[in-house]
Amino acid sequence: MTDLIILFFVTFSAALLGVVPPGLINITAAKISTQKGKMNGVIFAIGASLVVVIQAIIAVTISKYLHYNQEVIDILLKVALVIFGLLGIYFFIKALKNKEKRIRMVKVSKKSSFFKGIFLATLNVLPIPYFAGLNALWKVSGLMEFTIIDIITFVFAAGFGTFAMLYMYVFYFDKSQSGSGKFSKYSDYILSALMLVLVIVTLVRIFYNSQPTT
């Protein structure tokens, strides 16, 4: 039981820390919170976290043969490159078209926020190699085995860790009407710049992975 608690804690912490830097999901969660209210931000976070649970399951599966099937990671990186490039263009165009206006709270469907969380989290495939790497590290260090109970603990810790940080983003950015308006005004530029950074990072990783090992 103690081993499971340790496994949950270290995985929860790693998942939480992985969402600390401003990224597509947490910035969007904050943006939804400022524009549509904290509850919609939380619903978005729940949808995104459910996808992370599925991604963690996939990560556990591919970590078993990660070192022997490098092409899997190469494909994921190339898919991520295309997605981040398209999203970067989209957010930049949206930011240019977005005229300065006062943000007002409107009633929106919580269901739409939930599915938006699922959609954006599905597009973000980078958590898969991240959790696959963590899983392989825990396996090598003896923190976990590929048993059902260990896998369930790892997967749910990843989901809860992600949700915890998204929850903090939702409530941290929703302080005042003034601050919300300022953040909402520049959030599309932030997302566009973030996509550019992710494109560069992904290109570097693709180049590095393509180099022959000596």
PDB file of C-alpha atoms in Angstrom:
ATOM      1  CA  MET A   1       0.000   0.000   0.000  1.00  0.00           C
ATOM      2  CA  THR A   2       2.869   2.352   0.841  1.00  0.00           C
ATOM      3  CA  ASP A   3       4.416   1.698  -2.577  1.00  0.00           C
ATOM      4  CA  LEU A   4       1.151   2.689  -4.268  1.00  0.00           C
ATOM      5  CA  ILE A   5       0.976   5.922  -2.251  1.00  0.00           C
ATOM      6  CA  ILE A   6       4.540   6.791  -3.254  1.00  0.00           C
ATOM      7  CA  LEU A   7       3.795   5.939  -6.899  1.00  0.00           C
ATOM      8  CA  PHE A   8       0.674   8.117  -6.831  1.00  0.00           C
ATOM      9  CA  PHE A   9       2.501  11.031  -5.177  1.00  0.00           C
ATOM     10  CA  VAL A  10       5.510  11.093  -7.528  1.00  0.00           C
ATOM     11  CA  THR A  11       3.316  10.690 -10.630  1.00  0.00           C
ATOM     12  CA  PHE A  12       0.852  13.324  -9.381  1.00  0.00           C
ATOM     13  CA  SER A  13       3.747  15.725  -8.740  1.00  0.00           C
ATOM     14  CA  ALA A  14       5.328  15.061 -12.146  1.00  0.00           C
ATOM     15  CA  ALA A  15       1.994  15.594 -13.932  1.00  0.00           C
ATOM     16  CA  LEU A  16       1.331  18.783 -11.960  1.00  0.00           C
ATOM     17  CA  LEU A  17       4.798  20.188 -12.658  1.00  0.00           C
ATOM     18  CA  GLY A  18       4.423  19.300 -16.336  1.00  0.00           C
ATOM     19  CA  VAL A  19       1.484  21.712 -16.611  1.00  0.00           C
ATOM     20  CA  VAL A  20       3.090  24.557 -14.624  1.00  0.00           C
ATOM     21  CA  PRO A  21       4.703  26.315 -17.646  1.00  0.00           C
ATOM     22  CA  PRO A  22       2.137  28.249 -19.726  1.00  0.00           C
ATOM     23  CA  GLY A  23       0.896  25.892 -22.420  1.00  0.00           C
ATOM     24  CA  LEU A  24      -1.991  25.372 -24.824  1.00  0.00           C
ATOM     25  CA  ILE A  25      -4.266  23.677 -22.295  1.00  0.00           C
ATOM     26  CA  ASN A  26      -3.636  25.787 -19.187  1.00  0.00           C
ATOM     27  CA  ILE A  27      -3.672  29.114 -21.049  1.00  0.00           C
ATOM     28  CA  THR A  28      -6.962  28.112 -22.699  1.00  0.00           C
ATOM     29  CA  ALA A  29      -8.381  27.085 -19.307  1.00  0.00           C
ATOM     30  CA  ALA A  30      -7.467  30.510 -17.924  1.00  0.00           C
ATOM     31  CA  LYS A  31      -8.925  32.236 -20.978  1.00  0.00           C
ATOM     32  CA  ILE A  32     -12.236  30.372 -20.678  1.00  0.00           C
ATOM     33  CA  SER A  33     -12.332  31.263 -16.979  1.00  0.00           C
ATOM     34  CA  THR A  34     -11.882  34.977 -17.671  1.00  0.00           C
ATOM     35  CA  GLN A  35     -14.430  35.055 -20.490  1.00  0.00           C
ATOM     36  CA  LYS A  36     -17.092  32.581 -19.372  1.00  0.00           C
ATOM     37  CA  GLY A  37     -16.633  32.165 -15.641  1.00  0.00           C
ATOM     38  CA  LYS A  38     -14.745  29.861 -13.312  1.00  0.00           C
ATOM     39  CA  MET A  39     -17.252  27.014 -13.561  1.00  0.00           C
ATOM     40  CA  ASN A  40     -16.751  26.745 -17.332  1.00  0.00           C
ATOM     41  CA  GLY A  41     -13.004  26.805 -16.736  1.00  0.00           C
ATOM     42  CA  VAL A  42     -13.316  23.897 -14.302  1.00  0.00           C
ATOM     43  CA  ILE A  43     -15.522  21.950 -16.735  1.00  0.00           C
ATOM     44  CA  PHE A  44     -12.908  22.523 -19.451  1.00  0.00           C
ATOM     45  CA  ALA A  45     -10.204  21.267 -17.064  1.00  0.00           C
ATOM     46  CA  ILE A  46     -12.209  18.108 -16.342  1.00  0.00           C
ATOM     47  CA  GLY A  47     -12.570  17.354 -20.063  1.00  0.00           C
ATOM     48  CA  ALA A  48      -8.858  17.922 -20.670  1.00  0.00           C
ATOM     49  CA  SER A  49      -7.875  15.791 -17.662  1.00  0.00           C
ATOM     50  CA  LEU A  50      -9.990  12.862 -18.867  1.00  0.00           C
ATOM     51  CA  VAL A  51      -8.048  12.888 -22.122  1.00  0.00           C
ATOM     52  CA  VAL A  52      -4.791  12.956 -20.141  1.00  0.00           C
ATOM     53  CA  VAL A  53      -5.949   9.764 -18.394  1.00  0.00           C
ATOM     54  CA  ILE A  54      -6.361   8.098 -21.798  1.00  0.00           C
ATOM     55  CA  GLN A  55      -3.002   9.475 -22.943  1.00  0.00           C
ATOM     56  CA  ALA A  56      -1.389   8.060 -19.798  1.00  0.00           C
ATOM     57  CA  ILE A  57      -2.844   4.630 -20.636  1.00  0.00           C
ATOM     58  CA  ILE A  58      -1.374   4.891 -24.136  1.00  0.00           C
ATOM     59  CA  ALA A  59       1.932   6.017 -22.614  1.00  0.00           C
ATOM     60  CA  VAL A  60       2.083   2.967 -20.351  1.00  0.00           C
ATOM     61  CA  THR A  61       1.449   0.730 -23.348  1.00  0.00           C
ATOM     62  CA  ILE A  62       4.130   2.207 -25.606  1.00  0.00           C
ATOM     63  CA  SER A  63       6.729   2.527 -22.838  1.00  0.00           C
ATOM     64  CA  LYS A  64       7.135  -1.271 -22.888  1.00  0.00           C
ATOM     65  CA  TYR A  65       8.711  -1.196 -26.309  1.00  0.00           C
ATOM     66  CA  LEU A  66       9.715   2.469 -26.623  1.00  0.00           C
ATOM     67  CA  HIS A  67      13.424   1.811 -27.057  1.00  0.00           C
ATOM     68  CA  TYR A  68      12.801  -0.798 -29.749  1.00  0.00           C
ATOM     69  CA  ASN A  69      10.267   1.205 -31.781  1.00  0.00           C
ATOM     70  CA  GLN A  70      11.683   4.724 -32.130  1.00  0.00           C
ATOM     71  CA  GLU A  71       9.487   5.312 -35.197  1.00  0.00           C
ATOM     72  CA  VAL A  72       6.450   5.607 -32.892  1.00  0.00           C
ATOM     73  CA  ILE A  73       7.909   8.699 -31.227  1.00  0.00           C
ATOM     74  CA  ASP A  74       9.022  10.069 -34.612  1.00  0.00           C
ATOM     75  CA  ILE A  75       5.462   9.837 -35.946  1.00  0.00           C
ATOM     76  CA  LEU A  76       4.027  11.523 -32.840  1.00  0.00           C
ATOM     77  CA  LEU A  77       6.529  14.365 -33.136  1.00  0.00           C
ATOM     78  CA  LYS A  78       5.724  14.935 -36.825  1.00  0.00           C
ATOM     79  CA  VAL A  79       1.996  14.964 -36.103  1.00  0.00           C
ATOM     80  CA  ALA A  80       2.588  17.415 -33.241  1.00  0.00           C
ATOM     81  CA  LEU A  81       4.669  19.645 -35.554  1.00  0.00           C
ATOM     82  CA  VAL A  82       1.818  19.991 -38.064  1.00  0.00           C
ATOM     83  CA  ILE A  83      -0.787  20.562 -35.355  1.00  0.00           C
ATOM     84  CA  PHE A  84       1.233  23.216 -33.522  1.00  0.00           C
ATOM     85  CA  GLY A  85       2.020  24.998 -36.791  1.00  0.00           C
ATOM     86  CA  LEU A  86      -1.651  25.180 -37.789  1.00  0.00           C
ATOM     87  CA  LEU A  87      -2.726  26.257 -34.306  1.00  0.00           C
ATOM     88  CA  GLY A  88      -0.045  28.963 -34.249  1.00  0.00           C
ATOM     89  CA  ILE A  89      -1.357  30.439 -37.514  1.00  0.00           C
ATOM     90  CA  TYR A  90      -4.948  30.176 -36.268  1.00  0.00           C
ATOM     91  CA  PHE A  91      -4.315  31.977 -32.959  1.00  0.00           C
ATOM     92  CA  PHE A  92      -2.226  34.696 -34.648  1.00  0.00           C
ATOM     93  CA  ILE A  93      -4.949  35.452 -37.215  1.00  0.00           C
ATOM     94  CA  LYS A  94      -7.563  35.389 -34.458  1.00  0.00           C
ATOM     95  CA  ALA A  95      -5.499  37.839 -32.393  1.00  0.00           C
ATOM     96  CA  LEU A  96      -5.175  40.240 -35.349  1.00  0.00           C
ATOM     97  CA  LYS A  97      -8.933  40.187 -35.914  1.00  0.00           C
ATOM     98  CA  ASN A  98      -9.750  40.554 -32.235  1.00  0.00           C
ATOM     99  CA  LYS A  99     -10.685  44.187 -31.626  1.00  0.00           C
ATOM    100  CA  GLU A 100     -10.233  45.603 -28.160  1.00  0.00           C
ATOM    101  CA  LYS A 101     -13.484  45.380 -26.262  1.00  0.00           C
ATOM    102  CA  ARG A 102     -14.737  45.051 -22.730  1.00  0.00           C
ATOM    103  CA  ILE A 103     -15.099  41.452 -21.630  1.00  0.00           C
ATOM    104  CA  ARG A 104     -18.568  40.645 -20.369  1.00  0.00           C
ATOM    105  CA  MET A 105     -19.712  37.446 -18.746  1.00  0.00           C
ATOM    106  CA  VAL A 106     -22.193  35.498 -20.844  1.00  0.00           C
ATOM    107  CA  LYS A 107     -24.098  32.324 -20.298  1.00  0.00           C
ATOM    108  CA  VAL A 108     -22.606  29.486 -22.272  1.00  0.00           C
ATOM    109  CA  SER A 109     -23.145  25.775 -22.351  1.00  0.00           C
ATOM    110  CA  LYS A 110     -20.946  23.945 -19.869  1.00  0.00           C
ATOM    111  CA  LYS A 111     -21.133  21.013 -22.252  1.00  0.00           C
ATOM    112  CA  SER A 112     -19.304  23.037 -24.933  1.00  0.00           C
ATOM    113  CA  SER A 113     -16.498  23.832 -22.466  1.00  0.00           C
ATOM    114  CA  PHE A 114     -16.234  20.139 -21.579  1.00  0.00           C
ATOM    115  CA  PHE A 115     -15.914  19.027 -25.195  1.00  0.00           C
ATOM    116  CA  LYS A 116     -13.522  21.877 -25.982  1.00  0.00           C
ATOM    117  CA  GLY A 117     -11.293  20.550 -23.213  1.00  0.00           C
ATOM    118  CA  ILE A 118     -11.464  17.076 -24.732  1.00  0.00           C
ATOM    119  CA  PHE A 119     -10.751  18.398 -28.237  1.00  0.00           C
ATOM    120  CA  LEU A 120      -7.723  20.542 -27.366  1.00  0.00           C
ATOM    121  CA  ALA A 121      -6.237  17.929 -25.052  1.00  0.00           C
ATOM    122  CA  THR A 122      -6.602  15.348 -27.830  1.00  0.00           C
ATOM    123  CA  LEU A 123      -4.671  17.616 -30.210  1.00  0.00           C
ATOM    124  CA  ASN A 124      -1.875  17.954 -27.669  1.00  0.00           C
ATOM    125  CA  VAL A 125      -0.061  14.628 -28.124  1.00  0.00           C
ATOM    126  CA  LEU A 126       3.138  15.604 -26.279  1.00  0.00           C
ATOM    127  CA  PRO A 127       1.922  14.234 -22.904  1.00  0.00           C
ATOM    128  CA  ILE A 128       2.118  10.738 -24.409  1.00  0.00           C
ATOM    129  CA  PRO A 129       5.932  10.644 -24.777  1.00  0.00           C
ATOM    130  CA  TYR A 130       6.223  12.605 -21.510  1.00  0.00           C
ATOM    131  CA  PHE A 131       4.260  10.027 -19.520  1.00  0.00           C
ATOM    132  CA  ALA A 132       5.882   7.184 -21.440  1.00  0.00           C
ATOM    133  CA  GLY A 133       9.265   8.484 -20.317  1.00  0.00           C
ATOM    134  CA  LEU A 134       8.066   8.837 -16.731  1.00  0.00           C
ATOM    135  CA  ASN A 135       6.624   5.346 -16.797  1.00  0.00           C
ATOM    136  CA  ALA A 136       9.882   3.900 -18.099  1.00  0.00           C
ATOM    137  CA  LEU A 137      11.803   5.810 -15.411  1.00  0.00           C
ATOM    138  CA  TRP A 138       9.529   4.555 -12.621  1.00  0.00           C
ATOM    139  CA  LYS A 139       9.893   1.014 -13.990  1.00  0.00           C
ATOM    140  CA  VAL A 140      13.699   1.174 -14.054  1.00  0.00           C
ATOM    141  CA  SER A 141      13.849   2.717 -10.567  1.00  0.00           C
ATOM    142  CA  GLY A 142      11.550   0.029  -9.158  1.00  0.00           C
ATOM    143  CA  LEU A 143       8.701   2.403  -8.297  1.00  0.00           C
ATOM    144  CA  MET A 144       6.198   0.444 -10.375  1.00  0.00           C
ATOM    145  CA  GLU A 145       5.609  -2.758 -12.285  1.00  0.00           C
ATOM    146  CA  PHE A 146       3.285  -3.384 -15.201  1.00  0.00           C
ATOM    147  CA  THR A 147       0.533  -4.730 -12.931  1.00  0.00           C
ATOM    148  CA  ILE A 148      -3.099  -3.613 -13.148  1.00  0.00           C
ATOM    149  CA  ILE A 149      -3.068  -1.831  -9.778  1.00  0.00           C
ATOM    150  CA  ASP A 150       0.187   0.004 -10.548  1.00  0.00           C
ATOM    151  CA  ILE A 151      -1.052   1.063 -13.980  1.00  0.00           C
ATOM    152  CA  ILE A 152      -4.373   2.309 -12.539  1.00  0.00           C
ATOM    153  CA  THR A 153      -2.507   4.275  -9.856  1.00  0.00           C
ATOM    154  CA  PHE A 154      -0.152   5.816 -12.431  1.00  0.00           C
ATOM    155  CA  VAL A 155      -2.961   6.733 -14.824  1.00  0.00           C
ATOM    156  CA  PHE A 156      -5.234   8.368 -12.252  1.00  0.00           C
ATOM    157  CA  ALA A 157      -2.328  10.215 -10.631  1.00  0.00           C
ATOM    158  CA  ALA A 158      -1.482  11.679 -14.046  1.00  0.00           C
ATOM    159  CA  GLY A 159      -5.080  12.812 -14.531  1.00  0.00           C
ATOM    160  CA  PHE A 160      -5.472  14.295 -11.047  1.00  0.00           C
ATOM    161  CA  GLY A 161      -2.107  16.058 -11.227  1.00  0.00           C
ATOM    162  CA  THR A 162      -3.066  17.686 -14.517  1.00  0.00           C
ATOM    163  CA  PHE A 163      -6.478  18.727 -13.186  1.00  0.00           C
ATOM    164  CA  ALA A 164      -4.964  20.214 -10.010  1.00  0.00           C
ATOM    165  CA  MET A 165      -2.717  22.592 -11.949  1.00  0.00           C
ATOM    166  CA  LEU A 166      -5.448  23.499 -14.465  1.00  0.00           C
ATOM    167  CA  TYR A 167      -7.719  24.254 -11.500  1.00  0.00           C
ATOM    168  CA  MET A 168      -5.105  26.659 -10.142  1.00  0.00           C
ATOM    169  CA  TYR A 169      -4.825  28.350 -13.545  1.00  0.00           C
ATOM    170  CA  VAL A 170      -8.605  28.763 -13.677  1.00  0.00           C
ATOM    171  CA  PHE A 171      -8.827  30.507 -10.309  1.00  0.00           C
ATOM    172  CA  TYR A 172      -5.525  32.407 -10.461  1.00  0.00           C
ATOM    173  CA  PHE A 173      -6.396  34.346 -13.619  1.00  0.00           C
ATOM    174  CA  ASP A 174     -10.007  35.087 -12.663  1.00  0.00           C
ATOM    175  CA  LYS A 175      -9.334  37.872 -10.152  1.00  0.00           C
ATOM    176  CA  SER A 176     -10.989  40.993 -11.529  1.00  0.00           C
ATOM    177  CA  GLN A 177     -12.850  42.311 -14.541  1.00  0.00           C
ATOM    178  CA  SER A 178      -9.917  44.597 -15.335  1.00  0.00           C
ATOM    179  CA  GLY A 179      -7.304  41.880 -15.131  1.00  0.00           C
ATOM    180  CA  SER A 180      -9.526  39.457 -17.021  1.00  0.00           C
ATOM    181  CA  GLY A 181      -9.985  41.883 -19.886  1.00  0.00           C
ATOM    182  CA  LYS A 182      -6.264  42.526 -20.168  1.00  0.00           C
ATOM    183  CA  PHE A 183      -5.428  38.823 -20.133  1.00  0.00           C
ATOM    184  CA  SER A 184      -8.156  37.953 -22.639  1.00  0.00           C
ATOM    185  CA  LYS A 185      -6.916  40.684 -24.995  1.00  0.00           C
ATOM    186  CA  TYR A 186      -3.418  39.205 -25.258  1.00  0.00           C
ATOM    187  CA  SER A 187      -4.152  35.504 -24.693  1.00  0.00           C
ATOM    188  CA  ASP A 188      -4.351  34.727 -28.432  1.00  0.00           C
ATOM    189  CA  TYR A 189      -0.927  36.315 -28.979  1.00  0.00           C
ATOM    190  CA  ILE A 190       0.424  34.283 -26.060  1.00  0.00           C
ATOM    191  CA  LEU A 191      -0.999  31.082 -27.546  1.00  0.00           C
ATOM    192  CA  SER A 192       0.390  31.926 -30.993  1.00  0.00           C
ATOM    193  CA  ALA A 193       3.872  32.568 -29.567  1.00  0.00           C
ATOM    194  CA  LEU A 194       3.637  29.365 -27.564  1.00  0.00           C
ATOM    195  CA  MET A 195       2.816  27.375 -30.699  1.00  0.00           C
ATOM    196  CA  LEU A 196       5.904  28.859 -32.390  1.00  0.00           C
ATOM    197  CA  VAL A 197       8.084  27.767 -29.465  1.00  0.00           C
ATOM    198  CA  LEU A 198       6.584  24.268 -29.558  1.00  0.00           C
ATOM    199  CA  VAL A 199       7.185  24.050 -33.319  1.00  0.00           C
ATOM    200  CA  ILE A 200      10.861  24.932 -32.783  1.00  0.00           C
ATOM    201  CA  VAL A 201      11.226  22.469 -29.896  1.00  0.00           C
ATOM    202  CA  THR A 202       9.535  19.719 -31.911  1.00  0.00           C
ATOM    203  CA  LEU A 203      11.776  20.403 -34.934  1.00  0.00           C
ATOM    204  CA  VAL A 204      14.851  20.141 -32.699  1.00  0.00           C
ATOM    205  CA  ARG A 205      13.618  16.850 -31.273  1.00  0.00           C
ATOM    206  CA  ILE A 206      12.893  15.457 -34.753  1.00  0.00           C
ATOM    207  CA  PHE A 207      16.376  16.494 -35.919  1.00  0.00           C
ATOM    208  CA  TYR A 208      17.984  15.006 -32.814  1.00  0.00           C
ATOM    209  CA  ASN A 209      16.091  11.715 -33.194  1.00  0.00           C
ATOM    210  CA  SER A 210      17.077  11.469 -36.872  1.00  0.00           C
ATOM    211  CA  GLN A 211      20.791  11.574 -36.080  1.00  0.00           C
ATOM    212  CA  PRO A 212      22.497   8.164 -36.299  1.00  0.00           C
ATOM    213  CA  THR A 213      23.728   6.803 -33.005  1.00  0.00           C
ATOM    214  CA  THR A 214      27.387   5.966 -32.670  1.00  0.00           C
TER     215      THR A 214
END
